């Protein structure tokens, strides 16, 4: 485990190499600038500011004739997280004769390529009042050294001679903290190197300037010595420098401990899907890596668990997302399932989601996950002038995360037209089509792509589109139509004759079978009528016992008799047809059985009826009557059950 | 006295109504049964999450993913180089494709309708969908044998039988989920053909058999059971042309189709499992011929044939001894597992058998035969309890429906007798006495009660079953008559008891579905005083592997975790759950049971970069690698004799505490599991084994810890690269001598050189 001497030597060599490289690059920059100096110093303007004689001011061709500005500024560099924020508070004074309408800001290319955001706020006047955001654009003044990148902050109104403008320029750089050493063990703290110029690199002369570098606290390994350098607590100060010529450059290197999470998302795909049924669904796919010094050697869980803040100090285990207020149905998962280590706090002011990846992230480790949530439609989609527009933040809700490539996809409902995007910064845009939930033509998708997105980019952007509410009903109607057609098809299928040959035996037998079934049904009807007649007879008996009306009872019997006869007459043709049919071999014995049983029952009933009526006429005692008919009673009941079961059996067929 | 009249009229009207709406109610009930079967299996999704379970399902899931991404032709030709590392595996030719193709088709269908379901979602819900299908198939099969009421009853019972739930909860994406449906449906079509003698159904039957062959190796059960039944029919003199139509096309078409499945291929005609079917096929033809010529003298022939068939076949379970035996689900079940898995059905089955015999038809004899063979198989291995479950459900459904039929019929009969008595008494006494009227009203009340009781109870517990009970009344009116009429009170009591029994069954099923069988086993939970605690270590480790190792790194672990590693971590493994190459598994077993140096050499020769072990000692997870270790020793020792099981046992006891043998304490598995374990509590107390470990402080020389999950359940080690051997001269000589000797020693042990 003990590191042998060679690697140590190697590390020192590496350090040396880096330093040499750094120095070389600064030297080169110096050279270039001095060249520029030489070229442009032909024109010199003597400027009088409060009685002081300023040194020569270089004048670039493209700066125009009136590039006569002088700066007082304080530079604050914030190195507490892995995103470097530089706030330059400029006091710009126009000392030239002509009004100036733009202020040029310059950065060496090596810095400019890491520049993620630049913003300028201007306030005119001696006192700091409300500031306004100034538009910024990239310019390439002719004759400017190619190693510098220029931005121009356009003033709302030209700065008159002698006037003072307060300008706050916030620049944010990514990838500017180089971990050094590049590989550390689990227990080591992460050291990073930051390099910058102590002098503010500017095309204008600088009257006075200070530089303050805020460090995250903890160990400071080294920093560039300078007479003015001062390290107080966790703040490193340089300056103040007075009367710097344009493009003056003083390299500064700070090597310090920074254990803040270096959460870098290699790629984030943020899908915003609008449903006009009332939901804006947001799905964010993250591919996160720890962008700091790589872990070398073992990862020991016991070390990590027993003292997580010592043995594992450079790792991070959670990320915090500030979700919109009324976010709901929040989920957090990756491709192999739900991740159960997350916490959600929500109150009336905010919804905060703390997510822990499946494992703590050490340097160089990476993981992927997906966060999704729903938002109420009315909070984010508005309607004006016949157009709807979505107004939602661009970046990811994660705190202090650097996204190397952010793809925002706005999925508009099917049938949307005339999409227009207005974003507060330039993005690459194109359109796609996404098919989802029963779409036919697909949903238009507006895709915005932007590299190096930082929390400062979490601004609102707008997508406006035209959408007719009727289109909402398209899919339900489609479903209804689909089911309707299905049922219609079923009905048609059931009612049409699909057989190919009308003379095939199977077809004929099917026809015959249908016939048989119809007959059987008729027969069944007749038998049910018979049973009803039986019931009537019974009822008449009961009436008899209640009223003693023998005559009506007899009449009932007669009527029943007649009915029976009629029914049997009806039955006859049906039976013959059934018998003649070749398909009825299964049913026929049952039907026969049924008829005999029913006959028997009729007889029994009649006899019982007549017995009871007779005995009633003869005023016999109830007991005797009961004895007399008891046997019959049982038989009838049994018969009736048999008949019923037979009927049911037939109906089953 | 109008009440009885009205009631009788109502009965008449009700009868007609019942007939008219019977079909509708039946269809609706079936729909509800389907919903029940589907939703009772969703406990795992609700309690845990929508995720693939256990081990084998991960493989199936991975295959399905491949299928959905690359299409069917690529799938057939898929050579998987991410498992069985130097060997690889031909997936297309060694996998039963039924499940995968089914889920792939569902996925394709759903996505072509532009419904964006992921492959995972489809896979998770395939099993519940197919258990709904299976319960409908059960309905059809039972209906063929014993009518609608028994069918509905059996379907409802099958919808929630724990044995089947254990294999088909949402996420349990395994062959059995689909296969049970295919099994029942094939049986249905066979019985249907047997009942109708229609060639159409016979063809469908062959296709359904083909689907079953595609789905599961258990298809041999079908191709042995159906011949047995055919033989039974012939022996009992039930030969008919319908039997011929039911069987002959099945054998011919079914065998041809089965041979199309790559994994079966020529096995369909070459292995002993299939011989019974051909033999019976020949016998059937002989019998057909004999019947045709009206010859005689068959029984003796049949007896000979019968003994032949029974002695052949049924060799499903006996293959490679140690590996098969090491899987817990391949062991014979215990009695409690019967109660756990089929619960009260075990007591209802005998009744079902009796009622199958009452009128013994072709179909009901098939049921009995199915049950008997399934009971036998389930006694051989726990896993085949699954085959028993449908048989148990069908027979219990028949029994329950029969009993309900008898009881309700006797209630009906007794009631009608009561009415008749009262009316007779009334007619005799002339004037209506108050007693008789009260009597009749009392009977009315009773009637109402008996009506309402089965209608109120079920709303709480088993509404469906009750509905069937009501349904089953008219179903079975054939033979038995008032002879079977029981006393009124007894029948009411009987119905109540049956409802209680049913309720008990339902409660048990729901409990089993919710508590016992819904855990996905890759994420564990434990309930403690401060709430639910989730152990998600497996996925933590797999996620780490998949994101933080090189794509082509090889990971060695015991074979249990092979499928999961390839599916979740997408890393190449040495062995996996397919267990097709015993030597390869033995190599890993040997490495795990060797001392560090020898193990390093074996792993290095296999190109392994990471070794993964599962360790439950910290949190008390019992099925970890230390508990499985003896199997590694056994399997390793089976191939490489220098690994001897007694070396790892102290007096025949397996232990890892201070009394453990030095071989045990020095083997790789012990070291990887307990590396720096002592630092957690200072003593090294193993919570699974319940004692302090034997060797507490040691260093690893050839491996380094690269990842351990939060609860230490999965530990991943990396093989250290070989040391540079350039040092001082003396040292060099010494070390080279040492290494060369070690090399020679290693060579002896290393099976790969």
CSV table of C-alpha atoms in Angstrom, one decimal, chain A residues 297-303 305 333-340 358-360 364-368 435-440 524 528 535 538-539 541-542 545-546 616 621-623 626 629 633 637-638 641-642 645 648-649 651-652, chain B residues 1 5 8 16 18-19 49 51 113-116 120 409 413 420 423-431 474-475 477-478 481-482 534 536 539-540 542-544 546-548 568 675-676 679-680 703-710 712:
chain,number,residue,atom,x,y,z
A,297,UNK,CA,-6.3,1.5,-5.5
A,298,UNK,CA,-8.9,0.0,-3.3
A,299,UNK,CA,-12.3,1.2,-2.3
A,300,UNK,CA,-12.8,-0.1,1.2
A,301,UNK,CA,-16.3,0.0,2.5
A,302,UNK,CA,-15.2,-0.3,6.1
A,303,UNK,CA,-13.1,2.8,5.8
A,305,UNK,CA,-18.4,3.6,6.6
A,333,UNK,CA,-34.8,5.1,-11.1
A,334,UNK,CA,-32.2,3.7,-13.5
A,335,UNK,CA,-32.3,1.0,-16.1
A,336,UNK,CA,-32.4,-1.8,-13.6
A,337,UNK,CA,-35.2,-0.5,-11.4
A,338,UNK,CA,-36.2,1.9,-8.8
A,339,UNK,CA,-33.5,3.5,-6.6
A,340,UNK,CA,-34.8,3.6,-3.1
A,358,UNK,CA,-26.8,3.7,-5.8
A,359,UNK,CA,-23.2,4.0,-4.7
A,360,UNK,CA,-21.0,6.9,-3.5
A,364,UNK,CA,-13.8,8.9,-12.2
A,365,UNK,CA,-16.8,6.7,-11.2
A,366,UNK,CA,-19.9,7.2,-13.1
A,367,UNK,CA,-23.6,6.2,-13.0
A,368,UNK,CA,-26.8,6.8,-14.8
A,435,UNK,CA,-44.8,8.4,-31.5
A,436,UNK,CA,-46.6,7.7,-28.3
A,437,UNK,CA,-49.9,6.5,-27.0
A,438,UNK,CA,-52.0,5.7,-30.2
A,439,UNK,CA,-50.5,8.5,-32.2
A,440,UNK,CA,-51.0,8.5,-35.9
A,524,UNK,CA,-89.6,-26.8,-24.4
A,528,UNK,CA,-93.3,-25.1,-19.8
A,535,UNK,CA,-99.4,-25.0,-11.3
A,538,UNK,CA,-102.5,-26.8,-7.8
A,539,UNK,CA,-103.6,-23.3,-7.3
A,541,UNK,CA,-106.8,-26.9,-5.2
A,542,UNK,CA,-105.5,-24.4,-2.8
A,545,UNK,CA,-109.2,-25.5,0.5
A,546,UNK,CA,-109.7,-21.8,1.3
A,616,UNK,CA,-114.0,-32.5,-0.4
A,621,UNK,CA,-111.5,-35.5,7.2
A,622,UNK,CA,-108.3,-33.8,6.2
A,623,UNK,CA,-106.2,-36.5,7.7
A,626,UNK,CA,-103.8,-36.6,3.2
A,629,UNK,CA,-102.9,-38.5,-1.6
A,633,UNK,CA,-98.0,-36.3,-3.7
A,637,UNK,CA,-93.1,-34.2,-6.7
A,638,UNK,CA,-90.5,-36.7,-7.9
A,641,UNK,CA,-88.4,-32.8,-10.4
A,642,UNK,CA,-87.5,-35.2,-13.1
A,645,UNK,CA,-84.3,-31.6,-14.8
A,648,UNK,CA,-83.0,-28.2,-18.1
A,649,UNK,CA,-80.9,-30.9,-19.7
A,651,UNK,CA,-82.1,-26.6,-22.8
A,652,UNK,CA,-78.4,-27.2,-22.0
B,1,UNK,CA,-101.5,-18.0,0.6
B,5,UNK,CA,-97.7,-19.3,-5.8
B,8,UNK,CA,-93.3,-20.9,-7.8
B,16,UNK,CA,-86.0,-18.9,-17.9
B,18,UNK,CA,-81.3,-18.0,-15.7
B,19,UNK,CA,-81.2,-19.7,-19.0
B,49,UNK,CA,-41.7,-2.2,-7.8
B,51,UNK,CA,-38.9,-5.3,-11.7
B,113,UNK,CA,-50.0,0.5,-31.9
B,114,UNK,CA,-47.8,3.3,-30.6
B,115,UNK,CA,-48.2,2.5,-27.0
B,116,UNK,CA,-44.8,3.1,-25.6
B,120,UNK,CA,-39.2,-4.7,-19.2
B,409,UNK,CA,-80.7,-29.1,-4.7
B,413,UNK,CA,-86.2,-30.2,-2.6
B,420,UNK,CA,-96.3,-29.1,-0.4
B,423,UNK,CA,-100.5,-26.8,1.4
B,424,UNK,CA,-101.6,-30.4,1.8
B,425,UNK,CA,-102.2,-29.7,5.5
B,426,UNK,CA,-104.1,-26.6,4.6
B,427,UNK,CA,-106.2,-28.3,2.0
B,428,UNK,CA,-107.0,-31.0,4.5
B,429,UNK,CA,-107.9,-28.8,7.4
B,430,UNK,CA,-110.2,-26.7,5.2
B,431,UNK,CA,-109.9,-23.5,7.0
B,474,UNK,CA,-78.7,-26.2,-12.6
B,475,UNK,CA,-75.6,-27.7,-14.1
B,477,UNK,CA,-79.0,-32.6,-13.2
B,478,UNK,CA,-78.2,-35.9,-14.7
B,481,UNK,CA,-82.1,-37.9,-7.5
B,482,UNK,CA,-83.9,-37.4,-4.3
B,534,UNK,CA,-34.5,-1.8,2.1
B,536,UNK,CA,-30.8,-3.0,-2.5
B,539,UNK,CA,-28.4,-3.8,-7.8
B,540,UNK,CA,-25.9,-1.5,-6.2
B,542,UNK,CA,-24.4,-4.6,-10.6
B,543,UNK,CA,-24.8,-0.9,-11.3
B,544,UNK,CA,-21.3,-0.3,-10.1
B,546,UNK,CA,-21.9,-1.8,-15.3
B,547,UNK,CA,-20.7,1.8,-15.0
B,548,UNK,CA,-17.3,1.5,-13.6
B,568,UNK,CA,-28.0,-6.1,-15.1
B,675,UNK,CA,-11.7,-9.6,4.4
B,676,UNK,CA,-11.6,-6.8,7.0
B,679,UNK,CA,-13.2,-4.2,11.8
B,680,UNK,CA,-16.9,-3.7,11.7
B,703,UNK,CA,-6.8,-9.6,-4.8
B,704,UNK,CA,-7.8,-6.1,-3.9
B,705,UNK,CA,-11.2,-4.9,-2.8
B,706,UNK,CA,-12.7,-2.6,-5.3
B,707,UNK,CA,-16.2,-2.4,-4.2
B,708,UNK,CA,-18.4,-3.5,-1.3
B,709,UNK,CA,-22.0,-2.6,-1.2
B,710,UNK,CA,-23.7,-0.7,1.6
B,712,UNK,CA,-21.7,-5.7,2.5
